[in-house]
């Protein structure tokens, strides 16, 4: 983990759970390193494949070349919820001054203004949870039934309250939510 000094606090932490997609993880991390923002942020990668932690190797190589504060961990209990809880737990522990905790999946690419827009929305709307849009791109041979499934439909329209966020791979949660919930998250 890169050390952070008190005079240069981390304002946000991006959590990336990963499972057997090392090539995609590399692309996700690259997109995070290209964020256009003045907000100092860290990245937490949690590999959920303890038997063959290729994601851990990809993340460590990436952080050797990029000066981004980070934590790389392996979650031995297999399952997305275990990896997500571990990522948020590591983020809360290692970056105690951060207020915004974001998550992006290991098969997503963050647009250059993603981090700034997510935090700006939380601040402007004075909300604790923000879900961002996901533009889905499928492989050419994907079935129509998969492409048209409700899970993959975007929520179109202006920023507004919604009953639920469809998916967990593109969200922001404020620290106070975790403090109210308590572990496990």
Coordinates of N, CA, C and O in Angstrom, one line a residue:
X1 N 0.8 -1.2 0.0 CA 0.0 0.0 0.0 C 0.9 1.2 0.0 O 1.9 1.3 0.7
X2 N 0.5 2.2 -0.8 CA 1.2 3.5 -0.8 C 0.8 4.3 0.5 O -0.3 4.2 0.9
X3 N 1.8 4.9 1.1 CA 1.5 5.7 2.3 C 0.9 7.1 2.0 O 1.3 7.7 1.0
X4 N 0.0 7.5 2.8 CA -0.7 8.8 2.6 C -0.4 9.7 3.8 O -0.4 9.2 4.9
X5 N 0.0 10.9 3.6 CA 0.2 11.8 4.7 C -1.0 12.6 5.1 O -2.0 12.7 4.3
X6 N -1.1 13.1 6.3 CA -2.2 13.8 6.8 C -2.5 15.1 6.1 O -3.6 15.5 6.0
X7 N -1.5 15.7 5.5 CA -1.7 17.0 4.8 C -2.2 16.8 3.4 O -2.5 17.8 2.7
X8 N -2.3 15.6 3.0 CA -2.8 15.3 1.6 C -3.8 14.2 1.7 O -3.6 13.1 1.2
X9 N -5.0 14.4 2.3 CA -5.9 13.3 2.6 C -6.6 12.8 1.3 O -6.8 13.5 0.3
X10 N -7.0 11.6 1.5 CA -7.8 10.9 0.4 C -9.2 11.2 0.7 O -9.8 11.1 1.7
X11 N -9.9 11.7 -0.4 CA -11.3 12.1 -0.3 C -12.3 11.0 -0.7 O -13.4 11.0 -0.3
X12 N -11.8 10.1 -1.5 CA -12.6 9.1 -2.1 C -11.8 7.8 -2.3 O -10.6 7.9 -2.5
X13 N -12.5 6.7 -2.2 CA -11.8 5.4 -2.4 C -12.7 4.6 -3.4 O -13.9 4.5 -3.2
X14 N -12.1 4.1 -4.4 CA -12.7 3.3 -5.4 C -12.4 1.8 -5.1 O -11.3 1.4 -5.1
X15 N -13.5 1.0 -4.9 CA -13.3 -0.4 -4.6 C -13.6 -1.2 -5.9 O -14.6 -1.0 -6.6
X16 N -12.7 -2.2 -6.1 CA -12.8 -3.0 -7.3 C -12.7 -4.5 -6.9 O -11.6 -5.0 -6.7
X17 N -13.9 -5.2 -6.7 CA -13.8 -6.6 -6.5 C -13.5 -7.3 -7.8 O -14.0 -6.8 -8.9
X18 N -12.7 -8.4 -7.8 CA -12.3 -9.0 -9.1 C -12.4 -10.5 -8.9 O -12.1 -11.1 -7.8
X19 N -12.7 -11.2 -10.0 CA -12.8 -12.7 -10.0 C -12.5 -13.2 -11.4 O -13.4 -13.1 -12.2
X20 N -11.3 -13.7 -11.6 CA -10.9 -14.4 -12.8 C -11.1 -13.6 -14.1 O -11.5 -14.1 -15.2
X21 N -10.9 -12.3 -14.0 CA -10.9 -11.4 -15.2 C -9.7 -10.5 -15.2 O -9.8 -9.3 -15.2
X22 N -8.5 -11.1 -15.2 CA -7.3 -10.2 -15.1 C -7.1 -9.2 -16.2 O -6.7 -8.1 -16.0
X23 N -7.5 -9.6 -17.4 CA -7.4 -8.6 -18.6 C -8.3 -7.5 -18.4 O -8.0 -6.3 -18.7
X24 N -9.6 -7.8 -18.0 CA -10.5 -6.7 -17.8 C -10.1 -5.8 -16.6 O -10.3 -4.6 -16.7
X25 N -9.6 -6.4 -15.6 CA -9.2 -5.7 -14.4 C -8.1 -4.7 -14.8 O -8.2 -3.5 -14.4
X26 N -7.2 -5.1 -15.6 CA -6.2 -4.1 -16.1 C -6.8 -2.9 -16.8 O -6.3 -1.8 -16.6
X27 N -7.8 -3.2 -17.6 CA -8.5 -2.1 -18.3 C -9.2 -1.2 -17.4 O -9.2 0.0 -17.5
X28 N -9.9 -1.8 -16.4 CA -10.6 -1.0 -15.4 C -9.6 -0.1 -14.6 O -9.9 1.1 -14.4
X29 N -8.5 -0.7 -14.1 CA -7.5 0.1 -13.4 C -7.0 1.2 -14.3 O -6.8 2.4 -13.8
X30 N -6.7 0.9 -15.5 CA -6.2 2.0 -16.4 C -7.2 3.1 -16.5 O -6.8 4.3 -16.4
X31 N -8.5 2.8 -16.6 CA -9.5 3.9 -16.7 C -9.6 4.7 -15.5 O -9.8 5.9 -15.5
X32 N -9.3 4.1 -14.3 CA -9.3 4.8 -13.1 C -8.1 5.7 -13.0 O -8.2 6.8 -12.4
X33 N -7.0 5.3 -13.5 CA -5.8 6.1 -13.4 C -5.9 7.3 -14.3 O -5.2 8.3 -14.2
X34 N -6.9 7.3 -15.2 CA -7.1 8.4 -16.2 C -8.2 9.4 -15.8 O -8.7 10.2 -16.6
X35 N -8.6 9.3 -14.5 CA -9.7 10.2 -14.1 C -9.3 11.7 -14.1 O -8.1 12.0 -13.7
X36 N -10.2 12.5 -14.6 CA -9.9 13.9 -14.6 C -10.6 14.6 -13.4 O -11.8 14.9 -13.5
X37 N -9.9 14.7 -12.3 CA -10.4 15.2 -11.1 C -9.4 15.8 -10.2 O -8.2 15.4 -10.3
X38 N -9.8 16.8 -9.4 CA -8.9 17.3 -8.3 C -9.0 16.6 -7.0 O -8.3 16.9 -6.1
X39 N -9.9 15.6 -7.0 CA -10.1 14.8 -5.7 C -9.0 13.8 -5.6 O -8.8 13.0 -6.5
X40 N -8.3 13.8 -4.5 CA -7.3 12.7 -4.3 C -8.1 11.4 -3.9 O -8.9 11.4 -3.0
X41 N -7.8 10.4 -4.6 CA -8.5 9.1 -4.4 C -7.5 7.9 -4.3 O -6.4 8.0 -4.7
X42 N -8.0 6.9 -3.7 CA -7.3 5.6 -3.6 C -8.1 4.5 -4.3 O -9.3 4.7 -4.6
X43 N -7.4 3.4 -4.5 CA -8.1 2.3 -5.1 C -7.9 1.0 -4.2 O -6.7 0.8 -3.8
X44 N -8.9 0.3 -3.9 CA -8.8 -1.0 -3.2 C -9.3 -2.1 -4.2 O -10.4 -2.1 -4.7
X45 N -8.4 -3.1 -4.4 CA -8.7 -4.2 -5.2 C -8.8 -5.4 -4.3 O -7.8 -5.7 -3.6
X46 N -9.9 -6.2 -4.4 CA -10.0 -7.4 -3.7 C -10.2 -8.6 -4.7 O -11.2 -8.6 -5.4
X47 N -9.2 -9.5 -4.7 CA -9.3 -10.6 -5.6 C -10.1 -11.7 -4.8 O -9.8 -12.1 -3.7
X48 N -11.1 -12.3 -5.5 CA -11.9 -13.3 -4.9 C -11.6 -14.7 -5.3 O -12.4 -15.6 -5.2
X49 N -10.4 -14.9 -5.8 CA -9.9 -16.2 -6.3 C -8.6 -16.5 -5.6 O -7.5 -16.3 -6.1
X50 N -8.7 -17.0 -4.3 CA -7.6 -17.3 -3.5 C -6.7 -18.4 -4.1 O -5.5 -18.4 -3.9
X51 N -7.3 -19.3 -4.8 CA -6.5 -20.4 -5.4 C -5.6 -20.0 -6.5 O -4.5 -20.6 -6.8
X52 N -6.0 -19.0 -7.3 CA -5.3 -18.5 -8.4 C -5.5 -17.0 -8.6 O -6.2 -16.5 -9.4
X53 N -4.8 -16.2 -7.7 CA -5.1 -14.8 -7.6 C -4.4 -14.0 -8.7 O -3.5 -13.1 -8.4
X54 N -4.8 -14.2 -9.9 CA -4.3 -13.5 -11.1 C -4.6 -12.0 -11.0 O -3.8 -11.1 -11.4
X55 N -5.7 -11.7 -10.4 CA -6.1 -10.3 -10.3 C -5.2 -9.5 -9.3 O -4.8 -8.4 -9.5
X56 N -4.7 -10.2 -8.3 CA -3.8 -9.6 -7.3 C -2.5 -9.3 -8.0 O -1.9 -8.2 -7.8
X57 N -2.0 -10.2 -8.9 CA -0.8 -10.0 -9.6 C -0.9 -8.8 -10.6 O 0.0 -7.9 -10.6
X58 N -2.0 -8.7 -11.3 CA -2.3 -7.6 -12.2 C -2.3 -6.3 -11.4 O -1.7 -5.3 -11.8
X59 N -3.0 -6.3 -10.3 CA -3.1 -5.0 -9.5 C -1.8 -4.6 -9.0 O -1.4 -3.4 -9.1
X60 N -1.0 -5.5 -8.4 CA 0.3 -5.1 -7.9 C 1.2 -4.6 -9.0 O 1.9 -3.6 -8.8
X61 N 1.2 -5.2 -10.2 CA 2.0 -4.7 -11.3 C 1.6 -3.3 -11.7 O 2.4 -2.4 -11.9
X62 N 0.3 -3.1 -11.7 CA -0.3 -1.8 -12.1 C 0.2 -0.7 -11.1 O 0.6 0.3 -11.5
X63 N 0.0 -1.0 -9.8 CA 0.4 0.0 -8.8 C 1.9 0.2 -8.6 O 2.3 1.3 -8.2
X64 N 2.7 -0.7 -9.1 CA 4.1 -0.4 -9.2 C 4.5 0.7 -10.2 O 5.4 1.4 -10.0
X65 N 3.6 0.8 -11.2 CA 3.8 1.8 -12.2 C 3.0 3.1 -12.0 O 3.3 4.1 -12.7
X66 N 2.1 3.1 -11.2 CA 1.2 4.2 -11.0 C 1.2 4.7 -9.5 O 1.0 3.8 -8.6
X67 N 1.4 5.9 -9.3 CA 1.5 6.4 -7.9 C 0.1 6.8 -7.4 O -0.3 7.9 -7.2
X68 N -0.7 5.7 -7.2 CA -2.1 5.9 -6.7 C -2.1 5.1 -5.3 O -1.8 4.0 -5.3
X69 N -2.5 5.8 -4.3 CA -2.6 5.1 -3.0 C -3.6 3.9 -3.2 O -4.6 3.9 -3.9
X70 N -3.2 2.7 -2.6 CA -3.9 1.5 -2.8 C -3.8 0.5 -1.7 O -2.9 0.6 -0.9
X71 N -4.7 -0.4 -1.8 CA -4.7 -1.7 -1.0 C -5.1 -2.8 -2.0 O -6.0 -2.7 -2.7
X72 N -4.3 -3.9 -1.9 CA -4.6 -5.1 -2.7 C -4.8 -6.2 -1.7 O -3.8 -6.5 -0.9
X73 N -5.9 -6.9 -1.7 CA -6.2 -8.0 -0.8 C -6.8 -9.2 -1.5 O -7.3 -9.0 -2.6
X74 N -6.7 -10.3 -0.9 CA -7.4 -11.5 -1.4 C -8.5 -11.9 -0.3 O -8.2 -12.0 0.9
X75 N -9.7 -12.1 -0.8 CA -10.8 -12.6 0.0 C -10.9 -14.1 -0.3 O -11.3 -14.5 -1.4
X76 N -10.7 -14.9 0.8 CA -10.7 -16.4 0.6 C -12.2 -16.9 0.5 O -12.4 -18.0 -0.1
X77 N -13.1 -16.3 1.2 CA -14.5 -16.7 1.1 C -15.1 -16.3 -0.3 O -15.2 -15.1 -0.6
X78 N -15.3 -17.3 -1.1 CA -15.7 -17.0 -2.5 C -17.2 -16.6 -2.5 O -18.1 -17.1 -1.9
X79 N -17.4 -15.5 -3.3 CA -18.7 -15.0 -3.5 C -18.6 -13.4 -3.6 O -17.9 -12.8 -2.8
X80 N -19.4 -12.9 -4.5 CA -19.3 -11.4 -4.7 C -19.5 -10.6 -3.5 O -18.9 -9.6 -3.2
X81 N -20.5 -11.0 -2.7 CA -20.8 -10.2 -1.4 C -19.6 -10.2 -0.5 O -19.3 -9.2 0.2
X82 N -18.9 -11.3 -0.4 CA -17.7 -11.4 0.5 C -16.6 -10.4 0.0 O -16.0 -9.7 0.7
X83 N -16.4 -10.4 -1.3 CA -15.4 -9.6 -1.9 C -15.8 -8.1 -1.8 O -14.9 -7.3 -1.5
X84 N -17.0 -7.8 -2.0 CA -17.5 -6.4 -1.9 C -17.3 -5.9 -0.4 O -16.8 -4.8 -0.1
X85 N -17.8 -6.7 0.5 CA -17.7 -6.4 2.0 C -16.2 -6.2 2.4 O -15.9 -5.3 3.1
X86 N -15.4 -7.1 1.9 CA -13.9 -6.9 2.2 C -13.4 -5.7 1.6 O -12.6 -5.0 2.3
X87 N -13.8 -5.3 0.4 CA -13.2 -4.1 -0.3 C -13.7 -2.9 0.5 O -12.8 -2.0 0.8
X88 N -14.9 -2.8 0.9 CA -15.4 -1.6 1.6 C -14.8 -1.6 3.0 O -14.4 -0.5 3.5
X89 N -14.6 -2.8 3.6 CA -14.0 -2.8 4.9 C -12.5 -2.3 4.9 O -12.1 -1.6 5.8
X90 N -11.8 -2.8 3.9 CA -10.4 -2.3 3.7 C -10.3 -0.8 3.5 O -9.5 -0.1 4.0
X91 N -11.2 -0.3 2.7 CA -11.3 1.1 2.3 C -11.5 1.9 3.6 O -10.9 2.9 3.8
X92 N -12.5 1.5 4.4 CA -12.9 2.3 5.6 C -11.7 2.2 6.6 O -11.4 3.2 7.3
X93 N -11.0 1.1 6.7 CA -9.9 1.0 7.6 C -8.7 1.8 7.2 O -8.1 2.5 8.0
X94 N -8.3 1.7 6.0 CA -7.0 2.2 5.5 C -7.1 3.7 5.2 O -6.1 4.4 5.1
X95 N -8.3 4.2 4.9 CA -8.5 5.6 4.5 C -9.5 6.3 5.4 O -10.6 6.6 4.9
X96 N -9.2 6.5 6.6 CA -10.1 7.0 7.6 C -10.7 8.4 7.4 O -11.7 8.8 8.0
X97 N -10.1 9.2 6.5 CA -10.5 10.6 6.2 C -11.4 10.6 5.0 O -12.0 11.6 4.7
X98 N -11.5 9.5 4.3 CA -12.3 9.5 3.0 C -13.8 9.5 3.4 O -14.2 8.9 4.4
X99 N -14.6 10.3 2.6 CA -16.0 10.3 2.9 C -16.8 9.6 1.8 O -17.9 9.1 2.1
X100 N -16.2 9.4 0.6 CA -16.9 8.8 -0.5 C -16.3 7.5 -0.9 O -15.1 7.4 -1.1
X101 N -17.1 6.4 -0.9 CA -16.6 5.1 -1.3 C -17.4 4.7 -2.5 O -18.6 4.6 -2.5
X102 N -16.7 4.4 -3.6 CA -17.3 4.0 -4.9 C -16.9 2.6 -5.2 O -15.9 2.1 -4.7
X103 N -17.8 2.0 -6.0 CA -17.4 0.7 -6.5 C -17.6 0.6 -8.0 O -18.6 1.2 -8.5
X104 N -16.7 -0.1 -8.6 CA -16.8 -0.4 -10.0 C -16.4 -1.8 -10.3 O -15.5 -2.3 -9.6
X105 N -17.1 -2.5 -11.1 CA -16.8 -3.9 -11.4 C -15.6 -4.0 -12.2 O -15.2 -3.1 -12.9
X106 N -15.0 -5.2 -12.2 CA -13.7 -5.5 -12.9 C -13.9 -5.7 -14.4 O -13.0 -6.0 -15.1
X107 N -15.1 -5.5 -14.9 CA -15.4 -5.6 -16.3 C -16.0 -4.3 -16.8 O -16.7 -4.2 -17.9
X108 N -15.8 -3.2 -16.1 CA -16.3 -1.9 -16.4 C -15.1 -0.9 -16.7 O -14.1 -1.0 -16.1
X109 N -15.4 0.1 -17.6 CA -14.4 1.1 -17.9 C -15.1 2.4 -17.4 O -16.2 2.8 -17.8
X110 N -14.3 3.1 -16.5 CA -14.8 4.4 -16.0 C -14.5 5.5 -17.1 O -13.3 5.6 -17.5
X111 N -15.5 6.3 -17.4 CA -15.2 7.5 -18.3 C -14.3 8.4 -17.5 O -14.3 8.4 -16.3
X112 N -13.6 9.3 -18.2 CA -12.6 10.2 -17.5 C -13.2 11.1 -16.4 O -12.5 11.4 -15.5
X113 N -14.5 11.4 -16.5 CA -15.1 12.3 -15.5 C -16.0 11.5 -14.5 O -16.7 12.1 -13.8
X114 N -15.9 10.2 -14.5 CA -16.8 9.3 -13.7 C -16.7 9.7 -12.2 O -17.7 10.0 -11.6
X115 N -15.5 9.7 -11.7 CA -15.3 9.9 -10.2 C -15.8 11.3 -9.9 O -16.6 11.5 -8.9
X116 N -15.5 12.3 -10.6 CA -15.9 13.7 -10.3 C -17.4 13.8 -10.4 O -18.0 14.5 -9.6
X117 N -18.0 13.2 -11.4 CA -19.5 13.3 -11.6 C -20.2 12.6 -10.5 O -21.3 13.1 -10.0
X118 N -19.7 11.4 -10.1 CA -20.4 10.7 -9.0 C -20.4 11.5 -7.7 O -21.4 11.6 -7.0
X119 N -19.2 12.1 -7.4 CA -19.1 12.8 -6.1 C -19.9 14.1 -6.2 O -20.6 14.5 -5.3
X120 N -19.8 14.8 -7.4 CA -20.6 16.0 -7.6 C -22.1 15.8 -7.4 O -22.8 16.6 -6.8
X121 N -22.6 14.7 -7.9 CA -24.0 14.4 -7.8 C -24.4 14.1 -6.3 O -25.4 14.7 -5.8
X122 N -23.5 13.4 -5.6 CA -23.8 13.2 -4.2 C -23.8 14.5 -3.4 O -24.7 14.7 -2.6
X123 N -22.9 15.4 -3.7 CA -22.8 16.7 -3.0 C -24.0 17.6 -3.4 O -24.6 18.2 -2.6
X124 N -24.2 17.7 -4.7 CA -25.3 18.6 -5.2 C -26.7 18.2 -4.7 O -27.5 19.0 -4.4
X125 N -26.9 16.9 -4.7 CA -28.2 16.4 -4.4 C -28.3 16.1 -2.9 O -29.4 15.7 -2.4
X126 N -27.2 16.2 -2.2 CA -27.2 15.9 -0.7 C -27.7 14.5 -0.4 O -28.6 14.4 0.4
X127 N -27.2 13.5 -1.1 CA -27.6 12.1 -0.9 C -26.4 11.3 -0.5 O -25.3 11.6 -0.7
X128 N -26.8 10.2 0.1 CA -25.7 9.3 0.6 C -25.4 8.1 -0.3 O -24.4 7.5 -0.2
X129 N -26.3 7.8 -1.3 CA -26.0 6.8 -2.3 C -26.3 7.3 -3.6 O -27.3 7.9 -3.9
X130 N -25.4 7.0 -4.6 CA -25.6 7.4 -6.0 C -25.3 6.2 -6.8 O -24.3 5.5 -6.6
X131 N -26.2 6.0 -7.8 CA -25.9 5.0 -8.8 C -25.7 5.6 -10.1 O -26.4 6.6 -10.5
X132 N -24.6 5.2 -10.8 CA -24.3 5.8 -12.1 C -24.8 5.0 -13.3 O -25.1 3.8 -13.1
X133 N -24.9 5.6 -14.4 CA -25.3 4.9 -15.6 C -24.2 3.9 -16.1 O -23.0 4.1 -15.9
X134 N -24.6 2.9 -16.7 CA -23.7 1.9 -17.3 C -24.2 1.7 -18.7 O -25.3 1.4 -19.0
X135 N -23.2 2.0 -19.7 CA -23.5 1.7 -21.1 C -22.9 0.3 -21.4 O -21.8 0.1 -21.3
X136 N -23.8 -0.6 -21.6 CA -23.5 -2.0 -21.8 C -23.0 -2.3 -23.2 O -23.6 -1.8 -24.2
X137 N -21.9 -3.0 -23.3 CA -21.4 -3.5 -24.6 C -21.3 -5.0 -24.5 O -20.6 -5.5 -23.6
X138 N -21.9 -5.7 -25.4 CA -21.9 -7.2 -25.4 C -21.0 -7.7 -26.5 O -20.8 -7.0 -27.5
X139 N -20.5 -8.9 -26.3 CA -19.8 -9.5 -27.4 C -20.8 -9.8 -28.5 O -22.0 -10.0 -28.3
X140 N -20.2 -9.9 -29.7 CA -21.1 -10.0 -30.9 C -22.0 -11.3 -30.9 O -23.1 -11.2 -31.4
X141 N -21.5 -12.3 -30.2 CA -22.3 -13.6 -30.2 C -23.3 -13.7 -29.0 O -23.8 -14.8 -28.8
X142 N -23.5 -12.6 -28.3 CA -24.4 -12.7 -27.2 C -25.9 -12.9 -27.6 O -26.3 -12.3 -28.6
X143 N -26.6 -13.7 -26.9 CA -28.0 -14.0 -27.3 C -28.9 -12.7 -27.1 O -28.7 -11.9 -26.1
X144 N -29.9 -12.6 -27.9 CA -30.8 -11.5 -27.8 C -31.5 -11.5 -26.4 O -31.7 -10.4 -25.8
X145 N -31.8 -12.7 -25.9 CA -32.5 -12.8 -24.6 C -31.6 -12.2 -23.5 O -32.1 -11.7 -22.5
X146 N -30.3 -12.4 -23.6 CA -29.4 -11.8 -22.6 C -29.3 -10.3 -22.8 O -29.4 -9.6 -21.8
X147 N -29.2 -9.8 -24.0 CA -29.1 -8.4 -24.3 C -30.3 -7.6 -23.8 O -30.2 -6.5 -23.4
X148 N -31.5 -8.2 -23.9 CA -32.7 -7.6 -23.6 C -33.2 -7.8 -22.2 O -34.3 -7.4 -21.8
X149 N -32.4 -8.6 -21.4 CA -32.9 -8.9 -20.0 C -33.0 -7.6 -19.2 O -32.1 -6.7 -19.4
X150 N -34.0 -7.5 -18.3 CA -34.2 -6.3 -17.5 C -33.0 -5.9 -16.7 O -32.8 -4.7 -16.5
X151 N -32.2 -6.8 -16.3 CA -31.0 -6.5 -15.5 C -30.1 -5.6 -16.2 O -29.4 -4.7 -15.6
X152 N -30.0 -5.7 -17.6 CA -29.1 -4.9 -18.4 C -29.7 -3.6 -18.9 O -29.1 -2.9 -19.7
X153 N -30.9 -3.3 -18.5 CA -31.6 -2.1 -19.0 C -31.0 -0.9 -18.2 O -31.0 -0.9 -17.0
X154 N -30.7 0.2 -18.9 CA -30.3 1.4 -18.2 C -31.5 2.2 -17.7 O -32.6 2.0 -18.2
X155 N -31.2 3.0 -16.7 CA -32.2 3.9 -16.2 C -32.0 5.2 -16.9 O -31.0 5.9 -16.7
X156 N -32.9 5.5 -17.9 CA -32.7 6.7 -18.7 C -33.4 7.9 -18.0 O -34.3 7.7 -17.1
X157 N -33.0 9.0 -18.3 CA -33.6 10.2 -17.8 C -32.7 11.1 -16.9 O -31.6 10.7 -16.7
X158 N -33.3 12.1 -16.4 CA -32.5 13.0 -15.5 C -32.1 12.4 -14.2 O -32.7 11.4 -13.8
X159 N -31.2 13.0 -13.5 CA -30.9 12.7 -12.1 C -32.1 12.8 -11.3 O -32.8 13.9 -11.3
X160 N -32.4 11.8 -10.5 CA -33.6 11.8 -9.7 C -33.6 10.6 -8.7 O -32.8 9.7 -8.9
X161 N -34.5 10.7 -7.7 CA -34.6 9.5 -6.8 C -35.1 8.3 -7.5 O -36.0 8.5 -8.4
X162 N -34.6 7.2 -7.2 CA -35.1 5.9 -7.8 C -35.3 4.9 -6.7 O -34.7 5.0 -5.6
X163 N -36.1 3.9 -7.0 CA -36.5 3.0 -5.9 C -35.3 2.0 -5.6 O -35.2 1.5 -4.5
X164 N -34.5 1.7 -6.6 CA -33.3 0.9 -6.4 C -32.3 1.1 -7.4 O -32.6 1.6 -8.5
X165 N -31.1 0.8 -7.1 CA -30.0 0.8 -8.1 C -29.9 -0.5 -8.7 O -29.9 -1.5 -8.0
X166 N -29.9 -0.6 -10.0 CA -29.8 -1.9 -10.8 C -28.4 -2.3 -10.9 O -27.7 -1.9 -11.8
X167 N -27.9 -3.1 -10.0 CA -26.5 -3.6 -10.0 C -25.7 -2.8 -9.0 O -26.1 -1.8 -8.5
X168 N -24.6 -3.3 -8.6 CA -23.8 -2.7 -7.6 C -22.4 -2.2 -8.2 O -21.6 -1.7 -7.4
X169 N -22.2 -2.4 -9.5 CA -20.9 -2.1 -10.0 C -20.6 -0.7 -10.3 O -19.6 -0.3 -10.9
X170 N -21.5 0.2 -10.1 CA -21.3 1.6 -10.4 C -22.1 2.5 -9.4 O -23.2 2.9 -9.7
X171 N -21.5 2.6 -8.2 CA -22.2 3.3 -7.2 C -21.2 4.0 -6.3 O -20.0 3.8 -6.3
X172 N -21.8 5.0 -5.5 CA -21.1 5.7 -4.5 C -21.9 5.6 -3.2 O -23.1 5.7 -3.2
X173 N -21.2 5.4 -2.1 CA -21.8 5.3 -0.8 C -21.0 6.2 0.2 O -19.8 6.0 0.2
X174 N -21.6 7.0 0.9 CA -20.9 7.9 1.9 C -20.6 7.1 3.1 O -21.3 6.2 3.5
X175 N -19.5 7.5 3.8 CA -19.0 6.9 5.0 C -20.1 6.7 6.1 O -20.2 5.7 6.7
X176 N -20.9 7.8 6.2 CA -22.0 7.7 7.3 C -23.0 6.6 7.1 O -23.5 6.1 8.1
X177 N -23.1 6.1 5.9 CA -24.0 5.0 5.7 C -23.4 3.7 6.3 O -24.1 3.0 7.0
X178 N -22.1 3.5 6.1 CA -21.4 2.4 6.6 C -21.4 2.5 8.2 O -21.6 1.4 8.8
X179 N -21.2 3.7 8.7 CA -21.2 3.8 10.1 C -22.6 3.5 10.7 O -22.7 2.9 11.8
X180 N -23.7 3.8 10.0 CA -25.0 3.5 10.5 C -25.3 2.0 10.4 O -26.0 1.4 11.3
X181 N -24.8 1.4 9.3 CA -25.1 -0.1 9.1 C -24.3 -1.0 10.0 O -24.9 -2.0 10.5
X182 N -23.1 -0.7 10.2 CA -22.2 -1.6 10.9 C -21.9 -2.8 10.0 O -22.5 -3.1 9.0
X183 N -20.8 -3.5 10.4 CA -20.4 -4.7 9.6 C -21.2 -5.9 10.0 O -21.6 -6.0 11.2
X184 N -21.4 -6.9 9.1 CA -21.1 -6.8 7.7 C -22.0 -5.9 7.0 O -23.2 -5.7 7.3
X185 N -21.5 -5.3 5.9 CA -22.2 -4.3 5.2 C -23.3 -4.9 4.3 O -24.2 -4.3 3.9

